[in-house]
Coordinates of C-alpha atoms in Angstrom, one line a residue:
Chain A
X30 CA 44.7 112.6 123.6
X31 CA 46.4 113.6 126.0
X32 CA 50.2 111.6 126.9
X33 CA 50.4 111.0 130.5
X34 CA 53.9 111.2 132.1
X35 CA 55.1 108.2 133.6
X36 CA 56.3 108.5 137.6
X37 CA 59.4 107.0 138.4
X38 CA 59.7 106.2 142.2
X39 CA 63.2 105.7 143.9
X40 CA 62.8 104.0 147.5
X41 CA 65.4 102.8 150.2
X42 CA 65.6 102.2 153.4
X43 CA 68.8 104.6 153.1
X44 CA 69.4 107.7 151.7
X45 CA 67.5 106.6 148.3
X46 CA 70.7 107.8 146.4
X47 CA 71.8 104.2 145.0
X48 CA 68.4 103.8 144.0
X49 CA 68.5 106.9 142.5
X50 CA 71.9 106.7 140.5
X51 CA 70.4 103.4 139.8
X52 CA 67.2 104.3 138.0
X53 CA 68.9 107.8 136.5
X54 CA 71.2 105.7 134.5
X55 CA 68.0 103.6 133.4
X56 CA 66.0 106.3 132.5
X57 CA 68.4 108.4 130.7
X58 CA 68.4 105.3 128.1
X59 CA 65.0 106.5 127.1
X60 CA 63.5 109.9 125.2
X61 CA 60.6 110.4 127.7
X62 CA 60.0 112.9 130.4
X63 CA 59.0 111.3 133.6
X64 CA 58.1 112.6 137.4
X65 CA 60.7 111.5 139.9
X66 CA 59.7 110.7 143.5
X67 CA 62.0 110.1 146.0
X68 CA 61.5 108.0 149.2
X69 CA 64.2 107.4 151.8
X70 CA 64.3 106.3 155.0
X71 CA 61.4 103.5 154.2
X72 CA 62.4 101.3 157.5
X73 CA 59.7 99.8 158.9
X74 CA 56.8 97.3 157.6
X75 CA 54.4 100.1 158.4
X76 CA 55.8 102.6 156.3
X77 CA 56.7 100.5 153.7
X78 CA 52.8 99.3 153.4
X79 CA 52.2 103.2 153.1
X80 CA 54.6 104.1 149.9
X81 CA 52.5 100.3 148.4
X82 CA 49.6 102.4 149.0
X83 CA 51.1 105.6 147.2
X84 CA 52.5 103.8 144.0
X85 CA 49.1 101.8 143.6
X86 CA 47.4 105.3 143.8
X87 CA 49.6 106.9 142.1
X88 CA 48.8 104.2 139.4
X89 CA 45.3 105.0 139.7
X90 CA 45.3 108.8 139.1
X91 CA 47.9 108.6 136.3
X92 CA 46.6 106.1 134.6
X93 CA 49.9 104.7 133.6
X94 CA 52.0 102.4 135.8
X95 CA 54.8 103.5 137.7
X96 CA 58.2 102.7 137.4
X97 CA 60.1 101.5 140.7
X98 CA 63.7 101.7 141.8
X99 CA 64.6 100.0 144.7
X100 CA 67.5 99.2 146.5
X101 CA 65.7 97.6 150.0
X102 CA 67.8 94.4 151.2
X103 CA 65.5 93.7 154.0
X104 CA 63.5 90.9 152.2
X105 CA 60.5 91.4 154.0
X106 CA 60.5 95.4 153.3
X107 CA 61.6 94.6 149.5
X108 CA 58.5 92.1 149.1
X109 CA 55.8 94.5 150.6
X110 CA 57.0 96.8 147.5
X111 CA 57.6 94.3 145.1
X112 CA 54.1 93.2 145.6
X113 CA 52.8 97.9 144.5
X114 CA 51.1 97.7 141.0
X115 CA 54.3 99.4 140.4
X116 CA 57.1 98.1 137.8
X117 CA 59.3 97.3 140.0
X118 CA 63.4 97.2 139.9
X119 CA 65.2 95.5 141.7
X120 CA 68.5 95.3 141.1
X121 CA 70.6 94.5 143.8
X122 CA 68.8 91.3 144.7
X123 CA 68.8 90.4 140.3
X124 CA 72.9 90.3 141.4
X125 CA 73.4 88.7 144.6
X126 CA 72.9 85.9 143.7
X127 CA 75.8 85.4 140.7
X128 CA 77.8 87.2 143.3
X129 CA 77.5 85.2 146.1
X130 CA 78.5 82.0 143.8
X131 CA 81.3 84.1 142.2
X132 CA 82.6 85.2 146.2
X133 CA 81.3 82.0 147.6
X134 CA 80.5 84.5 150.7
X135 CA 76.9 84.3 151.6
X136 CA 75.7 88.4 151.7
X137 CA 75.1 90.1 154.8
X138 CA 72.4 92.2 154.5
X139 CA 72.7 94.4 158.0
X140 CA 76.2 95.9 156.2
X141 CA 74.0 97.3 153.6
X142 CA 74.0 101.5 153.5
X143 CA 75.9 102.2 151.0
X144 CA 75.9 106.3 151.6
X145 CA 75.6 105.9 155.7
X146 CA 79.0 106.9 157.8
X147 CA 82.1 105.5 157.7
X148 CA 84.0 107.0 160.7
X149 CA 87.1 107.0 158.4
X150 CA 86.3 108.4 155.4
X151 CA 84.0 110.7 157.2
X152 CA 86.5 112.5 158.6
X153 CA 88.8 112.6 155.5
X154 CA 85.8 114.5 154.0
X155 CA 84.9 116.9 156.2
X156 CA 89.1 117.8 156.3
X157 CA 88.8 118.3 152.8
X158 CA 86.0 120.4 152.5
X159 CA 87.5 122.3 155.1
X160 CA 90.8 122.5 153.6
X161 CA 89.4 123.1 149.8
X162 CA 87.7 126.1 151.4
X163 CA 90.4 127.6 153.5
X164 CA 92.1 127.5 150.2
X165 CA 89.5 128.7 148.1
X166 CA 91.3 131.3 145.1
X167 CA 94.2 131.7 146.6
X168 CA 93.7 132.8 149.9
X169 CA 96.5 130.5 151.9
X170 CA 99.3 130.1 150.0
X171 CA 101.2 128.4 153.1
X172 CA 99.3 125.4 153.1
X173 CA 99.8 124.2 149.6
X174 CA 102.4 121.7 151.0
X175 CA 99.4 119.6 152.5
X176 CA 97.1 120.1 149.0
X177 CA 97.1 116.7 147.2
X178 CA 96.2 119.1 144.0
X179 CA 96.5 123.1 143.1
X180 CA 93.9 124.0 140.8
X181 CA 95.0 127.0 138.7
X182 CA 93.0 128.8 136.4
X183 CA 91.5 132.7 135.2
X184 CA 88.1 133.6 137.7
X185 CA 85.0 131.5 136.6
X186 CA 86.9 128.9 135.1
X187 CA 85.3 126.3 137.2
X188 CA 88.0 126.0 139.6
X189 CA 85.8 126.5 143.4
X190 CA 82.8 123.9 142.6
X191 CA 85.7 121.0 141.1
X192 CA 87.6 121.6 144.3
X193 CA 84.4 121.2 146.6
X194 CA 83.2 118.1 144.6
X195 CA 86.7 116.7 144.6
X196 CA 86.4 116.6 148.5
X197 CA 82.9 115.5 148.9
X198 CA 83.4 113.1 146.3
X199 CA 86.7 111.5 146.9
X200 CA 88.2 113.1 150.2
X201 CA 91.0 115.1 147.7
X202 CA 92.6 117.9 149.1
X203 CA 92.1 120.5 146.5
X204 CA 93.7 124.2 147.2
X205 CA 93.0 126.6 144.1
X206 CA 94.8 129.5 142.4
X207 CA 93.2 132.4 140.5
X208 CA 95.1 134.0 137.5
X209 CA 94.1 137.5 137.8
X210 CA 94.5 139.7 135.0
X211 CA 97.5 142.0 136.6
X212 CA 99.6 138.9 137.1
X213 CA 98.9 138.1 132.9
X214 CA 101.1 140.5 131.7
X215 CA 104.3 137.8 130.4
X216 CA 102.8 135.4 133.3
X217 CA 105.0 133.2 134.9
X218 CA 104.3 130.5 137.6
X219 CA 104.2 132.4 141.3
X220 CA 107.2 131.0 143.1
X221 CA 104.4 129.8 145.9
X222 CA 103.5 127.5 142.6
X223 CA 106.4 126.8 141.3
X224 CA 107.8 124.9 144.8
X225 CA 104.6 122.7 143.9
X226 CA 104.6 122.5 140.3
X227 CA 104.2 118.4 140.2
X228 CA 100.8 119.5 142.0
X229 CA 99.4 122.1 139.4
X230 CA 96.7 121.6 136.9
X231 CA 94.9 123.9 135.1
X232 CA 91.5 124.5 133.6
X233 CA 90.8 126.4 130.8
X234 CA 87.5 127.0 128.8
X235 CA 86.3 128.6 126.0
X236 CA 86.6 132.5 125.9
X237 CA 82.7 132.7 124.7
X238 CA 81.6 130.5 127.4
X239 CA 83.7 132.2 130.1
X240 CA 82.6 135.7 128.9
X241 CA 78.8 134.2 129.3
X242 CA 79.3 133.4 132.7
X243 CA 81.2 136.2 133.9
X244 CA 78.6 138.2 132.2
X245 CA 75.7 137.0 134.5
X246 CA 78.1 137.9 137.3
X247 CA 79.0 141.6 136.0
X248 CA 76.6 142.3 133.4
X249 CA 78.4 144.9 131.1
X250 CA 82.0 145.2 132.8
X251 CA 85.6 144.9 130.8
X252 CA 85.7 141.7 133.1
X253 CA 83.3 140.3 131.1
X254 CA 84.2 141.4 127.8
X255 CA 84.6 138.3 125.4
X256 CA 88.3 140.3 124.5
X257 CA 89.2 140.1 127.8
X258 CA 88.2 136.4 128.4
X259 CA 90.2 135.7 125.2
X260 CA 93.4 137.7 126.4
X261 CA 93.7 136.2 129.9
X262 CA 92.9 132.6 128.3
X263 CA 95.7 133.0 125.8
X264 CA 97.9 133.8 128.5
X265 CA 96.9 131.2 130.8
X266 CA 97.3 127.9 128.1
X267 CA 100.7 129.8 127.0
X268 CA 101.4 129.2 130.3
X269 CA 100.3 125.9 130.4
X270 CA 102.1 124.6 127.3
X271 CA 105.6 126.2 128.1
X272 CA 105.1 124.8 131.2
X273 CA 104.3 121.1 130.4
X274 CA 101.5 121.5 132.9
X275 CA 98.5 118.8 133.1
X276 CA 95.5 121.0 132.1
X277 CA 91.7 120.4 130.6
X278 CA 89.1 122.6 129.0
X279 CA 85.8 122.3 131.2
X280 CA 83.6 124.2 128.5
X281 CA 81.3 121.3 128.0
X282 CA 81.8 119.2 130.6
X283 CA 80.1 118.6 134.2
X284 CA 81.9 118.8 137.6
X285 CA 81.3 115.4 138.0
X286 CA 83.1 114.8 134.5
X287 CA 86.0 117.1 135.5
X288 CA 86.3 115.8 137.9
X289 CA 86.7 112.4 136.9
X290 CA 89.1 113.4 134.1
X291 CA 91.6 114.9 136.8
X292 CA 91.9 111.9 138.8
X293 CA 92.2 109.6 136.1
X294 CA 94.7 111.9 134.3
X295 CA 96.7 112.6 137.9
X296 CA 96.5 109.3 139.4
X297 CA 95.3 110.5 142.4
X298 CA 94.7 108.6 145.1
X299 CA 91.2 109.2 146.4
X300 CA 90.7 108.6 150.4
X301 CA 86.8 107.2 149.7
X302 CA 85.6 103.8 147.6
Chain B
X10 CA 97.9 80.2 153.0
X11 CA 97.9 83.9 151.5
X12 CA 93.8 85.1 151.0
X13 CA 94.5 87.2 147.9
X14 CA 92.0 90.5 147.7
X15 CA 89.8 90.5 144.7
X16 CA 90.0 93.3 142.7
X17 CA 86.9 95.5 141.3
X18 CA 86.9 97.1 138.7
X19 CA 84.4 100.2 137.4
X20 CA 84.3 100.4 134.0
X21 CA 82.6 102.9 131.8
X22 CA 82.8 105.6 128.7
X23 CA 81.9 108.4 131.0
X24 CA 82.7 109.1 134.5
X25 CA 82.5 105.9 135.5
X26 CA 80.4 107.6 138.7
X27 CA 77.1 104.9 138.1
X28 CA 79.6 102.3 138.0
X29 CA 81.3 102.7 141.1
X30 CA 77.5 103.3 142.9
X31 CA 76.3 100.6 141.6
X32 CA 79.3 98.0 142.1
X33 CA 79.7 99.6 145.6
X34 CA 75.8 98.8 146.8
X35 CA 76.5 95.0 146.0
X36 CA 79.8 94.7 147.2
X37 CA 79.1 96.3 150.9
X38 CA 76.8 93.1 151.3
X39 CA 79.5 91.4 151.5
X40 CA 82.2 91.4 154.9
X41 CA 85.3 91.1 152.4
X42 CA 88.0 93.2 151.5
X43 CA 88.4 94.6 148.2
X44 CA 90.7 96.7 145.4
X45 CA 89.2 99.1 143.9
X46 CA 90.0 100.5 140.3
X47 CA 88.0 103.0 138.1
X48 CA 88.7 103.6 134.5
X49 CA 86.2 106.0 133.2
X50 CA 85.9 107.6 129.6
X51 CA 86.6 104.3 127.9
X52 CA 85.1 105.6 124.9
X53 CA 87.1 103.6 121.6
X54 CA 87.8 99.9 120.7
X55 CA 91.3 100.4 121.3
X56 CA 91.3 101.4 124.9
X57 CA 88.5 99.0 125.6
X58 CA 90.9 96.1 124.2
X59 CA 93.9 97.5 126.6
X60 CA 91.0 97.4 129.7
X61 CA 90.0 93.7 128.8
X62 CA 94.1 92.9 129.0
X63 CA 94.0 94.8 132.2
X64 CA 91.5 92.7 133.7
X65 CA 93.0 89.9 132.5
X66 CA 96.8 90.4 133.5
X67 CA 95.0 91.3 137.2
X68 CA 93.6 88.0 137.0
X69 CA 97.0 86.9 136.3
X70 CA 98.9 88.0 138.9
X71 CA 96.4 87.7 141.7
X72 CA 95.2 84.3 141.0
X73 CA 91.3 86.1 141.2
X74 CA 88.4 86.3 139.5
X75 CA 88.4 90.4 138.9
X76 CA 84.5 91.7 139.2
X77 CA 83.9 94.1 136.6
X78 CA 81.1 96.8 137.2
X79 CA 80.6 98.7 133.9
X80 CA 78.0 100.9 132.5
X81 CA 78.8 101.1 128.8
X82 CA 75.9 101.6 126.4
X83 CA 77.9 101.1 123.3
X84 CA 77.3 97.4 122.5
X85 CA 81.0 97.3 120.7
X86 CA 82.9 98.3 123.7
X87 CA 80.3 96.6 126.3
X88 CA 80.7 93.1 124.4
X89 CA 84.7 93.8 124.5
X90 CA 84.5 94.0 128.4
X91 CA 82.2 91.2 128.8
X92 CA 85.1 88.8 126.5
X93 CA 87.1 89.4 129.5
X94 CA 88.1 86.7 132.7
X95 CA 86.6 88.9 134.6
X96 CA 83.0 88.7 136.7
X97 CA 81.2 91.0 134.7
X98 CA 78.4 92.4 136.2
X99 CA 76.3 94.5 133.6
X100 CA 72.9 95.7 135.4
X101 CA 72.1 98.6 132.4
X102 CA 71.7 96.1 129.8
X103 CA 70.2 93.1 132.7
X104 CA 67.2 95.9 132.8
X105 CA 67.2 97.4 129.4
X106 CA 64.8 94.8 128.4
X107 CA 62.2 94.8 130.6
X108 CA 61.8 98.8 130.8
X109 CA 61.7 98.9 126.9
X110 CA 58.7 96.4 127.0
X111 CA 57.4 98.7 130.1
X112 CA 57.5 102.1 128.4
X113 CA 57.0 100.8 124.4
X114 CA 60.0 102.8 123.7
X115 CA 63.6 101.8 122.4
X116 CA 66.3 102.9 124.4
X117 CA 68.4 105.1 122.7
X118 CA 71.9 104.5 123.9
X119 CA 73.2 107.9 122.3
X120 CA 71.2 109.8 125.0
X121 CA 73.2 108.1 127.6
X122 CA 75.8 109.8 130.2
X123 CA 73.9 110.4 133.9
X124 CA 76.1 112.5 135.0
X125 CA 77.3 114.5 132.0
X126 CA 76.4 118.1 131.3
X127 CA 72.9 119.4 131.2
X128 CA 72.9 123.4 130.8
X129 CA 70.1 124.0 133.4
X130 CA 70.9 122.0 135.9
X131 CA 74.6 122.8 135.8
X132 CA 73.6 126.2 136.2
X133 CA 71.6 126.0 138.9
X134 CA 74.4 123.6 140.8
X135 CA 76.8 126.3 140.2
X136 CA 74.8 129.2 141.4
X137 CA 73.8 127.2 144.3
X138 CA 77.4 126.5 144.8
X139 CA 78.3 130.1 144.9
X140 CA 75.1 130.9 147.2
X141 CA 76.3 128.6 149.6
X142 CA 79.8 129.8 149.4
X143 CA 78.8 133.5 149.8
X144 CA 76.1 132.8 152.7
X145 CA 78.5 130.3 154.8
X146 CA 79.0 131.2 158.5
X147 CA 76.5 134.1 158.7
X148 CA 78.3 136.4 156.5
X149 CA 75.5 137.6 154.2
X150 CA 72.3 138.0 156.4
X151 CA 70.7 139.8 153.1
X152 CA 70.4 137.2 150.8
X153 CA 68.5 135.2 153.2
X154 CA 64.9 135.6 150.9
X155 CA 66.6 134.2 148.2
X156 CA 67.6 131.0 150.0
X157 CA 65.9 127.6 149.8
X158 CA 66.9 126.8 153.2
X159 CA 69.1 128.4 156.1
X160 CA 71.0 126.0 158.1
X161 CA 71.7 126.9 161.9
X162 CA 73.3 125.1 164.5
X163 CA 76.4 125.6 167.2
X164 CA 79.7 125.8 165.6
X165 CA 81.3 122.1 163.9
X166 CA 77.6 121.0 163.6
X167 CA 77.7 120.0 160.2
X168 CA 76.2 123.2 158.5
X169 CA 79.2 124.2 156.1
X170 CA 79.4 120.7 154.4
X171 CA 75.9 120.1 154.4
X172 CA 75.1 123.3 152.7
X173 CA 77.7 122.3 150.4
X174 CA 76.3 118.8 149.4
X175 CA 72.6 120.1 149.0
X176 CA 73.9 122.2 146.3
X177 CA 76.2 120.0 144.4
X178 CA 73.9 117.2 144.8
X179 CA 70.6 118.9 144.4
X180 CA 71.1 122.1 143.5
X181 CA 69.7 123.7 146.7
X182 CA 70.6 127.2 147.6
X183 CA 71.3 127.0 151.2
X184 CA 72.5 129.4 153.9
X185 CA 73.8 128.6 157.3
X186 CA 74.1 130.8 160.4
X187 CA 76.5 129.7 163.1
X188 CA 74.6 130.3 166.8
X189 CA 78.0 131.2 168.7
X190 CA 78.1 131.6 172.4
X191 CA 77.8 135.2 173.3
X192 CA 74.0 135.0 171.4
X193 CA 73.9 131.7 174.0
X194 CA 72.7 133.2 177.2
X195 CA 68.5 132.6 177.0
X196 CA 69.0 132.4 173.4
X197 CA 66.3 134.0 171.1
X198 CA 66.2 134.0 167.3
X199 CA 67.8 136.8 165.7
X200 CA 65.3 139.0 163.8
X201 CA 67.1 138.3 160.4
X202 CA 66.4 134.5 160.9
X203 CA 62.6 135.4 162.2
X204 CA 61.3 136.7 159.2
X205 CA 62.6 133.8 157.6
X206 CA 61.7 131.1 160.2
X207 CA 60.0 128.4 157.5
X208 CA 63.0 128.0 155.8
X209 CA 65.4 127.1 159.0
X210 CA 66.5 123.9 160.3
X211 CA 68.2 123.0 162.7
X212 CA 71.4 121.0 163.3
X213 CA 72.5 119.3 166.3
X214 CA 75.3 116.9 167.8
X215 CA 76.0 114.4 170.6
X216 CA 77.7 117.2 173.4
X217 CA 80.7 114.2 173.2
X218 CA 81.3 114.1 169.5
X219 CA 81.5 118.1 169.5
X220 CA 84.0 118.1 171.8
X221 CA 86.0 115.3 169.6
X222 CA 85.8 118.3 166.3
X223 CA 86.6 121.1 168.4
X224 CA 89.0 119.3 170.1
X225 CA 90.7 118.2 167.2
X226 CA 90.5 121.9 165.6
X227 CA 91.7 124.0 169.4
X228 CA 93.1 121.1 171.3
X229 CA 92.7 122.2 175.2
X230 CA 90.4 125.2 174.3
X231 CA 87.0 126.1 176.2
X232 CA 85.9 126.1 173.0
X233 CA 86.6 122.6 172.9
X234 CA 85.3 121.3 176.4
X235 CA 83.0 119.3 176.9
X236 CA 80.8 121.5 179.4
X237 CA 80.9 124.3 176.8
X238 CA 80.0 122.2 174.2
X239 CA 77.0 120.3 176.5
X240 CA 76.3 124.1 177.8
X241 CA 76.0 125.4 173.3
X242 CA 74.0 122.3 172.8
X243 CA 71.8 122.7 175.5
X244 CA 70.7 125.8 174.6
X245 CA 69.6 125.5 170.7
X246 CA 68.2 122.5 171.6
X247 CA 65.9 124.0 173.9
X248 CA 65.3 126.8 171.2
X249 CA 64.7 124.4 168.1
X250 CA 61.9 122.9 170.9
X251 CA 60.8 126.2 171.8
X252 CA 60.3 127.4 168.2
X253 CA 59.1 124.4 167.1
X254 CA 61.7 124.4 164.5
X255 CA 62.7 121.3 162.3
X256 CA 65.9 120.3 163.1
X257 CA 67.3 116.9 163.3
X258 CA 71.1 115.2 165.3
X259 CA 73.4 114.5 162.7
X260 CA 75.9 112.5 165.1
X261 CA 75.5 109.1 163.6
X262 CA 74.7 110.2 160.4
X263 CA 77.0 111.0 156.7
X264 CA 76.6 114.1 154.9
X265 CA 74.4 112.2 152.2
X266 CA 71.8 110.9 155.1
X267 CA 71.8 114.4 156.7
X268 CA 70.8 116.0 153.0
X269 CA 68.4 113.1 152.1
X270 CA 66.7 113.1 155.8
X271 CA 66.6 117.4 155.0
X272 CA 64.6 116.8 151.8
X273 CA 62.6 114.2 152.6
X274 CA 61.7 116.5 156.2
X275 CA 61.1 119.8 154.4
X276 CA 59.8 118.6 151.1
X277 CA 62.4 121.2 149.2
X278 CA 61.9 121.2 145.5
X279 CA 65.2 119.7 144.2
X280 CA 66.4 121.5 141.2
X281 CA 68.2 118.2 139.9
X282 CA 66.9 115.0 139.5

């Protein structure tokens, strides 16, 4: 017999990423695979009597229901899908309610859109992507004065994608510094570093791991070599230690989780909620 | 009388990421004010027991009912953070229930962390990271056939972050190529982005919130005017129409709506779900 997969859809009248995160966290809970399908933007009656359509046939092809995230607060939108063949979940309006008692503020639906602009944090963002780029591996030492946080670390150790998700995410100003092997001889901080130390962390990883990825990136070269991963990542948690420096090991963590871990362990201030 | 700001707090044993989404969708229902706290990687007893004081003291000193968002799977540590004064609001295990019934499955709350590490899809986030990195600005015309998308647009359009956020967020390798004003003048697609015209999209921008970048990047520059900015705009606009290109104005819209409104336009394969 053959085991149908389950679709899970995730519908908004926004982005669809709440619903998404939403639904993610639900599913993960579970050890099945399931098809995802993603429908933003769902903002008139119209459309949202099209993607009722869609789940019911969707329903009908599969043979197995599908599961539905949704985080409409229109009510009239929210009760056209409601009322799919779908299994439908819907969370924000299961928590208004206990909210609104625990506030005793009615909600106010036309504020919804949760991912939508923000003129102020906009801007923060876009400054930080900018700035996280124009100080991408040590390119402008001069403008570490405005960094909120130097990331230090050898080449591959994770240090370009935490500083981009660290702006996007929280509007953090994140310059980053390369080791690079001919400074690892007896390395010391770089005076450009030093005038910042209270703004240094480091990442380090595991010499197997780093030789992995630098392999896909120089198949072959002394760069990649597991002894030469292991040399420069001595050097560099030497330096670390004798230096008191805040530092992690990203080996099996995510940029999300890295990224969490430095601004709990900092106390960073992020420029987004 | 003094209206003291509640407090929210996003609790969880991993990044505390779901939390904050999920906590932020209900609270921007409400017109209020709020301070916001995350404390992620609760992951013993112990720290869980300092957390509950934490709430508790806050409740304390500001005289209000903390909310507590958290995402814990762990029934130990989520029981410990329910015992609190606070408002707990606990949507994983509010739906647990009725999906287990839906699927005929147990959850399995060892499987849980959304946005923890998953080899392939951190791979592909990574690489998609670097691709975008290496084919910002036009600098790389030749790795166009292996991009998902290419991204053009006048200078300060939005390409760069967007590029940025469609790989972090979904893995998407995309390129962008800036249009800049000496290829203006009866503006024709350059043969690199011809044989490649199903993947671009276009970006474009009010002619007054243009001005408002530039102008905050080279104050008093023709670069910056408003003509030359109506003048750029005029012009790729007119080519998008020509070409009958996708493109879409991302004036009023956050980098998460521009990404979500690219996917859902192009139908791009997302390499994360």
């Amino acid at each position: 017999m053959r085991f149908p997969v389950r679709t899970a859809f995730y519908i908004s009248d926004g982005t669809g990423i709440t619903a998404e995160v939403f639904g993610h966290a639900l599913l993960s809970l579970f050890p099945a695979e399931f098809d995802h399908i993603t429908i933003p933007f769902v903002e008139t009656e119209e459309i949202a009597l099209q993607v009722k359509q869609r789940i019911n046939d969707r329903y009908k092809t599969t043979g197995v229901r599908p599961l539905v995230f949704q985080t409409f607060v229109d009510d009239k939108l929210r009760l056209i899908i409601n009322s799919s063949e779908g299994s439908c979940y819907d969370f924000l309006n299961a928590f208004v309610e206990p909210m609104q008692k625990e506030l005793g503020l009615s909600a106010m639906p036309k504020t919804h859109r949760t991912h939508s602009i923000h003129e102020k944090t906009y801007d923060f963002r876009i400054d930080a992507v900018n700035f996280a780029l124009a100080n991408d591996d040590g390119s402008n030492l001069k403008d570490y004065a405005k960094a909120d946080i130097i990331l230090v670390g050898v080449s591959r150790s994770g240090k370009t994608p935490t500083s981009l998700y660290l702006a996007l995410q929280y509007g953090i100003k994140a310059a980053n510094y390369p080791f690079v092997p001919e400074d690892l001889d007896h390395l010391k901080l770089p005076a450009e570093l030093r005038q910042h130390k209270n703004k240094l962390f480091g990442l380090t990883i595991t010499p197997e791991r780093l030789s992995q990825i630098r392999e896909q990136r120089r198949p072959g070269s002394k760069y990649a070599s597991l002894r030469q991963c292991k040399l420069e990542l001595d050097e560099v948690e030497a330096l670390y230690q004798r230096e008191r420096m805040a530092y992690l090991n990203s080996t099996h963590l995510s940029i999300e989780e890295i990224s969490a871990k430095i601004m709990a362990q900092t106390g960073l201030k992020r420029q987004k909620y």
